Coordinates of C-alpha atoms and ligand atoms in Angstrom, one line a residue:
X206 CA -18.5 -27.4 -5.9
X207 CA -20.8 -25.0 -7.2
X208 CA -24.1 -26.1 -8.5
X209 CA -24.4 -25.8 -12.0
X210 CA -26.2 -23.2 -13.9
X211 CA -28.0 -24.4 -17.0
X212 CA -30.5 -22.4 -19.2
X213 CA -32.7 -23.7 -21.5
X214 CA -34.5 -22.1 -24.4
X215 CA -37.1 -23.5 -26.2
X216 CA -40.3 -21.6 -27.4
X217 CA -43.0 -24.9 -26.5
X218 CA -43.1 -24.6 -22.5
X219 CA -44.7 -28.1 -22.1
X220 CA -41.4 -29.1 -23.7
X221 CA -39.0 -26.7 -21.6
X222 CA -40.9 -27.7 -18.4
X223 CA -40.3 -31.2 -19.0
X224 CA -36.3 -30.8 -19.4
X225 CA -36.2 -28.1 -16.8
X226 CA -38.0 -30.3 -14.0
X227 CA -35.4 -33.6 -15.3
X228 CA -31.7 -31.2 -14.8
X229 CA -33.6 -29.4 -11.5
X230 CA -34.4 -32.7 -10.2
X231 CA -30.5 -33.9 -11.2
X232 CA -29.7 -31.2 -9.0
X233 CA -28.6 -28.6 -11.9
X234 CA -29.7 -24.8 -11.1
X235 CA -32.1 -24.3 -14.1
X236 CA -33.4 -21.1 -15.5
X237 CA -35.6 -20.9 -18.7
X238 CA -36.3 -18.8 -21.9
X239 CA -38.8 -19.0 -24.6
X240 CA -36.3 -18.0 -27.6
X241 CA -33.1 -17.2 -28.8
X242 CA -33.6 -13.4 -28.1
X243 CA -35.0 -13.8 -24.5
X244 CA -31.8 -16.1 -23.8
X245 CA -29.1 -14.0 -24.9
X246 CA -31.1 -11.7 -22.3
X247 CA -30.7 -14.0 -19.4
X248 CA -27.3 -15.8 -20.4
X249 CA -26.1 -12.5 -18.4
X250 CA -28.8 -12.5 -15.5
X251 CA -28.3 -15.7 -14.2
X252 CA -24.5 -16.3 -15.1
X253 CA -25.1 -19.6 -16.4
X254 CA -22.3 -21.8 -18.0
X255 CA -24.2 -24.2 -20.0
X256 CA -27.3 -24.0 -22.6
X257 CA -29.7 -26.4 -23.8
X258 CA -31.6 -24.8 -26.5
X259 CA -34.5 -26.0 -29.3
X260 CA -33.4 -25.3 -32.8
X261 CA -37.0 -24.2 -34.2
X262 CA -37.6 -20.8 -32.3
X263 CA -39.7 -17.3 -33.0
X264 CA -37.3 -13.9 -33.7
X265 CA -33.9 -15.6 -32.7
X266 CA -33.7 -19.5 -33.9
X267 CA -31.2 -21.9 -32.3
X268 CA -28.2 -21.5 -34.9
X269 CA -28.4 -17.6 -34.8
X270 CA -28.2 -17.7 -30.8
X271 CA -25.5 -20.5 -30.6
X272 CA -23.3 -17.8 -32.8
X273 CA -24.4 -14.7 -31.2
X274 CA -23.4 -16.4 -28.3
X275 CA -20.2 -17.9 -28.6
X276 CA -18.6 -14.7 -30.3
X277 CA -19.3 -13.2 -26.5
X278 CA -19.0 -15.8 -24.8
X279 CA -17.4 -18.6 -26.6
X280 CA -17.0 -20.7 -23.2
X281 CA -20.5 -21.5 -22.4
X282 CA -21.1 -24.9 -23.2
X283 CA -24.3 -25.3 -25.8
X284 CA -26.3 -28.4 -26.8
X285 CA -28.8 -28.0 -29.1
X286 CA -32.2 -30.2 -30.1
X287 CA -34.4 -30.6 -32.6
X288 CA -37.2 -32.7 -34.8
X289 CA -36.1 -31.4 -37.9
X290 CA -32.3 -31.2 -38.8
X291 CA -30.7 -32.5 -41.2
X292 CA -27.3 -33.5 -42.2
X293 CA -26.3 -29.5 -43.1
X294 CA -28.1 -28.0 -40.0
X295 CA -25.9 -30.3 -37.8
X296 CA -22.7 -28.9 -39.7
X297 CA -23.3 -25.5 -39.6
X298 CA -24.4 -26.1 -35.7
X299 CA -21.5 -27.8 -35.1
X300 CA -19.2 -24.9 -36.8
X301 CA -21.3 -22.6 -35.0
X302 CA -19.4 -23.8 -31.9
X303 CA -22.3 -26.3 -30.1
X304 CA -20.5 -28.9 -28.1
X305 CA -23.5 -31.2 -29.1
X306 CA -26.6 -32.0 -31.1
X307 CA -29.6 -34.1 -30.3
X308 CA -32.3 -35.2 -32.1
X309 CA -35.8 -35.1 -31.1
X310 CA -36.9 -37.1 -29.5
X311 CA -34.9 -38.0 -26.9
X312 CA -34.3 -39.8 -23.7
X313 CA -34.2 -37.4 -20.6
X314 CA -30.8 -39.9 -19.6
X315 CA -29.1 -39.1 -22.7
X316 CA -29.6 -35.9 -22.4
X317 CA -28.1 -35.9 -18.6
X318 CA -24.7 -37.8 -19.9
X319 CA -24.0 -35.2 -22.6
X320 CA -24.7 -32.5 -19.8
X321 CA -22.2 -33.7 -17.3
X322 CA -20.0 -34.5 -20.7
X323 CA -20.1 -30.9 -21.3
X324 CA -19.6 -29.8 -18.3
X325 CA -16.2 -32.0 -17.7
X326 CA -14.7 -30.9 -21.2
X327 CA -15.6 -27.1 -19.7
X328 CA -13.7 -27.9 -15.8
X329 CA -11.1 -29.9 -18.7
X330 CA -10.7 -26.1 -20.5
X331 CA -10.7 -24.0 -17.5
X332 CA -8.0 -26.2 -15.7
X333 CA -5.6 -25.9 -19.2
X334 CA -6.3 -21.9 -18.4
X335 CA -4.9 -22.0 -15.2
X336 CA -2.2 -24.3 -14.8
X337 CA -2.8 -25.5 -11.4
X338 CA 0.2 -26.3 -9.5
X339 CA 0.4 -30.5 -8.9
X340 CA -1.2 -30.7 -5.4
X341 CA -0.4 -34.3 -4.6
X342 CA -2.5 -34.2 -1.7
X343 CA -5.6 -32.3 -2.6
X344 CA -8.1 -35.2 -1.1
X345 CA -6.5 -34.0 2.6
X346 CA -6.8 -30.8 1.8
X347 CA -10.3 -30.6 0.4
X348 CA -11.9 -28.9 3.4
X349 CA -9.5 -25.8 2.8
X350 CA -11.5 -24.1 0.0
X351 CA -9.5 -21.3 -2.1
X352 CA -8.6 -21.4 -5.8
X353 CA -6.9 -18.1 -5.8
X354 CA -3.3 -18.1 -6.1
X355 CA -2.4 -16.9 -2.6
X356 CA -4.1 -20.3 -1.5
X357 CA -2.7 -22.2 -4.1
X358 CA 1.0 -21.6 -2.8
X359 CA -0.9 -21.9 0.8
X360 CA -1.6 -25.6 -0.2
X361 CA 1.9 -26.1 -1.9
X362 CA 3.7 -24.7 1.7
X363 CA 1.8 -27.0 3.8
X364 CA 2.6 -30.0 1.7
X365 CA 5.7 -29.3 1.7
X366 CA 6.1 -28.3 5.7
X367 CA 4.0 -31.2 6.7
X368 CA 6.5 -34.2 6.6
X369 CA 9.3 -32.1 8.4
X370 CA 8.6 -32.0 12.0
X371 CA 9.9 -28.4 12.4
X372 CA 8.1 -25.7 14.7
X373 CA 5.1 -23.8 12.3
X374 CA 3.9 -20.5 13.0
X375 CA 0.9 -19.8 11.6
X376 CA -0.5 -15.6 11.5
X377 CA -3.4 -14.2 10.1
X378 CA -6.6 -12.4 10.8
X379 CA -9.6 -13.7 12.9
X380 CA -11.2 -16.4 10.7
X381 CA -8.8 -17.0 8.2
X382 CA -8.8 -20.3 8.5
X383 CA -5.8 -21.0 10.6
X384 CA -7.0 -24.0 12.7
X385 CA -8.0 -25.3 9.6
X386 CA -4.2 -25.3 8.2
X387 CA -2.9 -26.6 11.6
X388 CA -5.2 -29.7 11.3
X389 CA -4.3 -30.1 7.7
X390 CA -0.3 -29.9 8.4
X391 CA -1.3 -32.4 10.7
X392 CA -3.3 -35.1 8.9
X393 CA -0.4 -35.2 5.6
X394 CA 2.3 -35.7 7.9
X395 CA 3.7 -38.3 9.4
X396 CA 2.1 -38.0 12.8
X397 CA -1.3 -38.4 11.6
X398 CA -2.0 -41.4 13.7
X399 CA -1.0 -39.5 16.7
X400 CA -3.3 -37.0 18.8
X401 CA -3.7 -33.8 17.0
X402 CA -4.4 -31.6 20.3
X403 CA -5.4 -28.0 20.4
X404 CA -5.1 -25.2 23.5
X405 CA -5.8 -22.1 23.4
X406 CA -4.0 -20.2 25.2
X407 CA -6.0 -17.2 25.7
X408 CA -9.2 -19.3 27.4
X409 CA -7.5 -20.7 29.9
X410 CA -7.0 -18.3 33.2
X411 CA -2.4 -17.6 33.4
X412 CA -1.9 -19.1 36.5
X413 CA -3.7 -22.7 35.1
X414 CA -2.2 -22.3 32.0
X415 CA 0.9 -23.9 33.4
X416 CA -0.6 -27.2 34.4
X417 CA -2.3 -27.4 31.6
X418 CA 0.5 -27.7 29.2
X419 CA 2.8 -29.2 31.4
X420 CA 0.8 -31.2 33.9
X421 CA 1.1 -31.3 37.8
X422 CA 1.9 -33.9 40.1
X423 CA -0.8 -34.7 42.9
X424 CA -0.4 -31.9 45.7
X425 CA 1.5 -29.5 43.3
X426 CA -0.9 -26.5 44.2
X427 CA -4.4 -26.7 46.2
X428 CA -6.9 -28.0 44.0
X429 CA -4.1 -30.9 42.5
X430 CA -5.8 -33.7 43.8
X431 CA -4.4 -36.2 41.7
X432 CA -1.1 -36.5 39.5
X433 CA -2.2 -34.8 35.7
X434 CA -0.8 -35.4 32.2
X435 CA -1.1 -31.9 30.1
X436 CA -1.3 -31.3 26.3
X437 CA 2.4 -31.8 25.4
X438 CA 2.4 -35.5 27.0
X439 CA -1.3 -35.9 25.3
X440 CA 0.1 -34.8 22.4
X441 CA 3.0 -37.2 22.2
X442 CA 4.3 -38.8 18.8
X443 CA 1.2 -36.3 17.7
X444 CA 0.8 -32.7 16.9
X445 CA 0.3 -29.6 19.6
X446 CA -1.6 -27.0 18.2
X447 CA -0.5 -23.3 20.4
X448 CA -4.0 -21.5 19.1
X449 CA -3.4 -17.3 20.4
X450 CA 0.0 -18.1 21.5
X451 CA 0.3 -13.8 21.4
X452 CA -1.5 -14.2 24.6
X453 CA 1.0 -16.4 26.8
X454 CA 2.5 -14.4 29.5
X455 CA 6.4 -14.1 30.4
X456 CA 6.9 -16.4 32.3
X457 CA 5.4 -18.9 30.7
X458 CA 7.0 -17.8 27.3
X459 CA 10.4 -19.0 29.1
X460 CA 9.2 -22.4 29.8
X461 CA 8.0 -23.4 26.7
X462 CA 11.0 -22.1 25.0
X463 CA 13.0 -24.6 26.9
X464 CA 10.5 -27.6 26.5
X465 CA 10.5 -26.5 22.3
X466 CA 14.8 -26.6 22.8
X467 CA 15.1 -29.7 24.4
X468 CA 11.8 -32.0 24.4
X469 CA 11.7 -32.2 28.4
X470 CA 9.2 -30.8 30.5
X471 CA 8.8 -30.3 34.3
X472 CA 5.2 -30.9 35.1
X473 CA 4.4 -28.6 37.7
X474 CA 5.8 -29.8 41.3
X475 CA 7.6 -32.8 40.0
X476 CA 11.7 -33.2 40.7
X477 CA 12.3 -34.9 37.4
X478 CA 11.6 -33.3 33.8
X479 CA 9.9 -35.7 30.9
X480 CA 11.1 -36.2 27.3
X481 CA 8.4 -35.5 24.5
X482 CA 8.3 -36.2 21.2
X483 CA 5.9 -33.4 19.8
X484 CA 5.5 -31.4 16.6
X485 CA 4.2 -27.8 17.7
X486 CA 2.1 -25.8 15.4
X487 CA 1.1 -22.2 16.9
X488 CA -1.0 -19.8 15.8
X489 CA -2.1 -16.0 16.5
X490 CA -4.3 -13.2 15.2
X491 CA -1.7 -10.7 16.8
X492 CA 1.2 -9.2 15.1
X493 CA 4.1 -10.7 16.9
X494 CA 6.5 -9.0 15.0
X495 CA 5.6 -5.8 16.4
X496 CA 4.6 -7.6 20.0
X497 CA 8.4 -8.6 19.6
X498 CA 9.4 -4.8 18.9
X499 CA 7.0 -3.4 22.2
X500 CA 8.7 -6.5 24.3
X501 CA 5.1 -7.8 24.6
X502 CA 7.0 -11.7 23.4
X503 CA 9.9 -12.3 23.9
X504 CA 11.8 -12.7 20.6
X505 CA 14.0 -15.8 20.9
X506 CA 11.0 -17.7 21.4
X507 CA 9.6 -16.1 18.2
X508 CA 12.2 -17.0 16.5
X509 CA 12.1 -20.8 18.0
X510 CA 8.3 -21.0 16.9
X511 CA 8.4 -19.5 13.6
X512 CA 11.2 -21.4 11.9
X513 CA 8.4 -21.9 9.2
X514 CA 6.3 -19.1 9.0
X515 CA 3.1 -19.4 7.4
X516 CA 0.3 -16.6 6.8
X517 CA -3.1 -16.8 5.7
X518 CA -4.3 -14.5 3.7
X519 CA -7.5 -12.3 4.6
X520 CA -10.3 -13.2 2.8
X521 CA -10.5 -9.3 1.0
X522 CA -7.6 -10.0 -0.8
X523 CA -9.2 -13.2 -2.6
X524 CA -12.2 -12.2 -3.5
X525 CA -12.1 -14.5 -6.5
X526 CA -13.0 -16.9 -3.9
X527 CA -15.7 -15.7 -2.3
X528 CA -18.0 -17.2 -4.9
X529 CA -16.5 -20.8 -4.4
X530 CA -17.1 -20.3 -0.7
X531 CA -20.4 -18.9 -1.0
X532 CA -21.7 -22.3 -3.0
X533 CA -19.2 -24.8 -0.8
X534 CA -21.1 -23.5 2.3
X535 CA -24.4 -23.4 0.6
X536 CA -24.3 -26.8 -0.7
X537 CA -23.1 -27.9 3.1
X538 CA -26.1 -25.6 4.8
X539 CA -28.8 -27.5 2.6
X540 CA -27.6 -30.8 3.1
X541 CA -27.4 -30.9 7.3
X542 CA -30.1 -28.8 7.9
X543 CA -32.2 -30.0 5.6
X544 CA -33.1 -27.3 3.0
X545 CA -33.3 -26.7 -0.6
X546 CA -31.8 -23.4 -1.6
X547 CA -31.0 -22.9 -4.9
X548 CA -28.4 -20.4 -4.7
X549 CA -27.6 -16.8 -5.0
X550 CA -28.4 -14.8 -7.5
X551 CA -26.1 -12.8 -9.8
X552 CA -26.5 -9.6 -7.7
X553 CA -26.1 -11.0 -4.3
X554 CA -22.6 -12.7 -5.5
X555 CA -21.7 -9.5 -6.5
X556 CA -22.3 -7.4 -3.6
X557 CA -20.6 -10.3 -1.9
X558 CA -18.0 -10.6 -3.7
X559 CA -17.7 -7.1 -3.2
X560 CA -17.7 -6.8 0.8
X561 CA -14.9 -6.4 2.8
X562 CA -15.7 -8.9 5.6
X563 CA -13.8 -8.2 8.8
X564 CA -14.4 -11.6 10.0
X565 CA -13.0 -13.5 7.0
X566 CA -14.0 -17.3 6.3
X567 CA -16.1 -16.8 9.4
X568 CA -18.3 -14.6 9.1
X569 CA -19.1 -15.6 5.3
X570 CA -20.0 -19.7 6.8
X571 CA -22.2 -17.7 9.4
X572 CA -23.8 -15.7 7.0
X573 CA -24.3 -18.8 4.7
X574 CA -26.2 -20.5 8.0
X575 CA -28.2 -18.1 8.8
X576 CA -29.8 -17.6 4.9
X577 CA -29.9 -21.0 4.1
X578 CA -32.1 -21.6 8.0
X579 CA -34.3 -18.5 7.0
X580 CA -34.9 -19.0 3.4
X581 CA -35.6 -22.5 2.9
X582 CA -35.8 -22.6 -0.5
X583 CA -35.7 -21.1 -4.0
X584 CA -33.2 -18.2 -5.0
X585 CA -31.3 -15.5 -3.0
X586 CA -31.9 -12.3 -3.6
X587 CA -30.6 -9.2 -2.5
X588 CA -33.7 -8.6 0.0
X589 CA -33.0 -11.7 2.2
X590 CA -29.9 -9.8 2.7
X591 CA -29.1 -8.1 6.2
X592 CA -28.7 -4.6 5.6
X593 CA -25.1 -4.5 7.0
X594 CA -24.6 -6.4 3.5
X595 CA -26.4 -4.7 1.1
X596 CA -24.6 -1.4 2.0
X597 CA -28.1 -0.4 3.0
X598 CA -26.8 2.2 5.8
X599 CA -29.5 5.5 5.1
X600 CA -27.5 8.1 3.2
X601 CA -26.6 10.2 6.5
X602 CA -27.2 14.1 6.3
X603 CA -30.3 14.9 3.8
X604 CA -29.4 17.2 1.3
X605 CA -32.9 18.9 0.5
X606 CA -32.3 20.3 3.8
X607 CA -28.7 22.3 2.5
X608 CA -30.1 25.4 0.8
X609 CA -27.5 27.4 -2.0
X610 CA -27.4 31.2 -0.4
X611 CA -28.6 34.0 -3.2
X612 CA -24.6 35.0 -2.8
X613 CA -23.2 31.6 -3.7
X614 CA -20.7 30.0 -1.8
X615 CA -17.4 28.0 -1.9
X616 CA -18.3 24.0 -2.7
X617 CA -15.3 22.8 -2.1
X618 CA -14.1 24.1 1.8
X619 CA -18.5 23.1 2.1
X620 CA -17.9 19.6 1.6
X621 CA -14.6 19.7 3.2
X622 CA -16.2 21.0 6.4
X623 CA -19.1 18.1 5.8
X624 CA -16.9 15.3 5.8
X625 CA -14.2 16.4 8.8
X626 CA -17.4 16.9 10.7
X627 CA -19.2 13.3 9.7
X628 CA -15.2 11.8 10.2
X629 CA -15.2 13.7 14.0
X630 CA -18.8 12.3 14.8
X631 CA -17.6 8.4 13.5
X632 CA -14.3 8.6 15.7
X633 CA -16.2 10.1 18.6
X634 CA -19.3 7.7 18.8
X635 CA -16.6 4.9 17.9
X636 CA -14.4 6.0 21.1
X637 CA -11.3 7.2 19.2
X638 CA -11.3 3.7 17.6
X639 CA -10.4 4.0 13.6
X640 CA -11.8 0.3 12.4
X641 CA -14.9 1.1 14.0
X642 CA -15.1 4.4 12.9
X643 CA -14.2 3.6 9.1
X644 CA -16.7 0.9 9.0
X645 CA -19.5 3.3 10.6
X646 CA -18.6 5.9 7.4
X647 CA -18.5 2.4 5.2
X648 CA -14.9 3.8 4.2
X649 CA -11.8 1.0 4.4
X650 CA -9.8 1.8 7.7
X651 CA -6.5 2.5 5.6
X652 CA -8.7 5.3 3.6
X653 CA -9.9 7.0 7.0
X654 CA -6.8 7.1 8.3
X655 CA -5.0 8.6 5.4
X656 CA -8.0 11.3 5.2
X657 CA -6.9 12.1 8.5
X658 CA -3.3 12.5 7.8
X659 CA -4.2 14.4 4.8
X660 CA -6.7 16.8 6.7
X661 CA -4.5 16.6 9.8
X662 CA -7.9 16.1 11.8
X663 CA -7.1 15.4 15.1
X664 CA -9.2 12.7 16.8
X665 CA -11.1 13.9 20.1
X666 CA -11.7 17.3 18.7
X667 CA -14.9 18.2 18.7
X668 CA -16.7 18.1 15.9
X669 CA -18.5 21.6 15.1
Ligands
ATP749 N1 -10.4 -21.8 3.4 C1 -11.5 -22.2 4.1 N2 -12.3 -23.1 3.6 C2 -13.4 -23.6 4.3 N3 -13.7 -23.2 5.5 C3 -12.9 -22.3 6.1 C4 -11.7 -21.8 5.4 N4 -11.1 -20.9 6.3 C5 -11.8 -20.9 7.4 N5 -12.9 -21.8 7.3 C6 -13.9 -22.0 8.3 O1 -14.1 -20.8 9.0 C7 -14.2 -21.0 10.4 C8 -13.0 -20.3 11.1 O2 -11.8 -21.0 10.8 P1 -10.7 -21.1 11.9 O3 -11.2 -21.4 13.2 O4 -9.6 -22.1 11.4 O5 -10.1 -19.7 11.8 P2 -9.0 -19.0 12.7 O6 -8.1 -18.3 11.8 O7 -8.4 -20.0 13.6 O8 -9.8 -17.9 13.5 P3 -9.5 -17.2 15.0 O9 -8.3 -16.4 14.9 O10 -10.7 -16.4 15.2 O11 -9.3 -18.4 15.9 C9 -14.2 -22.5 10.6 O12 -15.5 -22.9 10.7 C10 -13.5 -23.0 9.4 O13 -13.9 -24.3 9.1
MG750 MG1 -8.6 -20.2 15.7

């Protein structure tokens, strides 16, 4: 989960340091401010969800901020202290919407249980927001980390798929996760206790490919110097996970087809086929519809494998999870490599929130490594960003060097001509290739290609 982020205010820093070093050292993500005024300044910098603030403070005191803040942002949770209240400051403090008030002084352990009490009554309020659909199973499915509803019915469908044994096909982009969900569908159902074995079919050279699924007998080909079992025996009473089944060629296509129809196999070179009892789950990056369509698969076995049909979605189109992933990862980084980094600050979760990454879940846990290794400790900002990140590409052509003639001239067919020529230039260093392309010009790949469509630019020409 994501680290708490708690602010407190108080205008005696001997006092504020004390509290600040107790929640850091509880493991809170603690920011300060030395009144009312300077937190309702920071409330927004750091994105905080909880407040601990002194009552007696300069310009802004306690009561004023509690109310200026709850009428923005009436979800942050607010305890307030002081030496010197009495009966009516506690009720007006309490109408003003604080979740709890202490007197001065107290014990730092106090203090900590009516933090975490706030902060469950705030999960309590958020959940009642959202109406989370009952996930039975959530403990087994805790390493899958989404909250967005595309994942939500993701974790529905494979509770619901896992008991049956029928054939799963699960599609989606590079690094959405889909070995993940294979593993999942595996552990709630009711071959758990059986192997959960994984091939992937694109690492393993065609002509072994055979043999390895199937097994061989001793003598089948040169090289088979002893009898083999292959993944569908090992996989027995257990799961077979197909990873890049898209890659499987023809022939092979056939064979599996007939071991998914009738449980038997013929391990390669043996007279007598085998009974299995195996749940297969495969998987692809590759659009198989369309493979089906070019005659690339063959379409009865697409039909065999995706009686449930299951596709993850890329991580773009849940951005409201990238800052869930972000912190999940973080917390993960710290704890086996040993570091202590706070977290990221509010600008770096926005520009990631805001990237498109091609390389989905992937990518983002790589990224996550690779900070958490260099920084070590303290906050991320945007400069321990790599550039590819921080959209930090130099604007291309300069423009001091484009000089307006005495005569004037048409803006719009100028710019025109500047951006077919910078378009030309991407698809030509790019080879013709549009993703690349779109991502050298920082555009989405959908947007480039409907430019070109729209300007009828024909890739390959040359750009003038
Ligand atoms: N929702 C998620 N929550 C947590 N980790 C995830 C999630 N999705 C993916 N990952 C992590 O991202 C990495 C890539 O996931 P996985 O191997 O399952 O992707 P994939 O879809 O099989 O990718 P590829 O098509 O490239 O094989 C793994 O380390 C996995 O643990
Ligand atoms: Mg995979």
């Amino acid at each position: 989960m994501e680290t708490p982020r708690i602010l407190i205010a108080d205008d005696d820093k001997k006092t504020r340091d004390f509290v600040a070093a107790f929640l850091s050292y509880k493991g809170y993500l603690v920011f300060q401010a030395f009144d009312g005024q300077d937190a309702l300044q920071k409330i927004e910098l750091h994105d905080v969800q909880m407040v601990v603030t002194d009552i007696m403070m300069p310009r802004v005191n306690g009561l004023e901020f509690i109310r200026q803040l709850k009428s923005v942002r009436p979800e942050i949770v607010t305890i307030a202290y002081s030496a010197f209240a009495n009966f009516e400051m506690t009720a007006n403090l309490l109408k003003a919407g604080a979740f709890f008030y202490m007197e001065k002084p107290f014990n730092l352990e106090e203090l900590q249980i009516v933090v975490q009490r706030g902060l469950e009554h705030q999960a309590l309020q958020r959940k009642s927001f959202r109406s989370r659909p009952c996930i039975k199973n959530r403990a087994l499915l805790e390493n899958i980390i989404g909250e967005h509803e595309k994942m939500l019915s993701l974790f529905e469908m494979v509770e619901k798929v896992a008991s049956s044994d029928s054939t799963v096909l699960i599609q989606g982009e590079s690094g959405t996760g889909k070995e993940l969900v294979a593993h999942a569908i595996h552990d709630l159902s009711n071959r758990a206790t059986g192997n959960f074995v994984a091939l992937n079919c694109a690492a393993i050279p065609d002509e072994l490919l055979e043999s390895e699924l199937f097994g061989h007998v001793k003598g089948a080909f040169t090289g088979a110097v002893a009898t083999r079992i292959g993944r569908f025996e090992m996989a027995d009473k257990g799961t077979l996970f197909l990873d890049e089944i898209g890659d499987m060629k023809a022939n092979l296509q056939v064979k599996l087809l007939r071991v998914l129809q009738n449980g038997e196999l013929e391990p390669v070179g043996a007279a007598k086929s085998k009974k299995v009892d195996v749940r297969t789950i495969a998987a692809t990056n590759q659009n198989l519809d369309q493979m089906v369509v070019s005659k690339a698969f063959r379409e009865d076995l697409y039909y065999r494998l995706s009686v449930i049909p299951i596709m993850l979605p890329p991580l773009r189109e849940r951005s409201s999870d990238i800052a869930l992933l972000l912190n999940s990862f973080l917390a993960k980084f710290n704890k086996s490599k040993q570091r202590q980094v706070q977290g990221f600050d509010k600008q770096v979760l926005e520009i990631l929130s805001n990237y498109e990454w091609p390389g989905n879940v992937r990518e983002l846990e790589n990224l996550v490594e690779c900070l958490v290794i260099l920084k070590g400790s303290g906050l991320l900002t945007i400069q321990d960003l790599p550039d590819k990140y921080r959209g930090g590409r130099p604007a291309a052509p300069r423009s001091e060097q484009i000089v307006l003639p005495d005569s004037g001239f048409c803006l719009n067919s100028a710019v025109e001509e500047f951006e077919n020529r910078l378009i030309l230039q991407a698809l030509q260093k790019s080879g013709g290739n549009k993703k690349e392309a779109a991502e050298l010009l920082n555009l989405k790949r959908t947007t480039l290609i409907e430019k070109l469509k729209k300007k009828r630019l024909v890739p390959g020409s040359t750009p003038v």
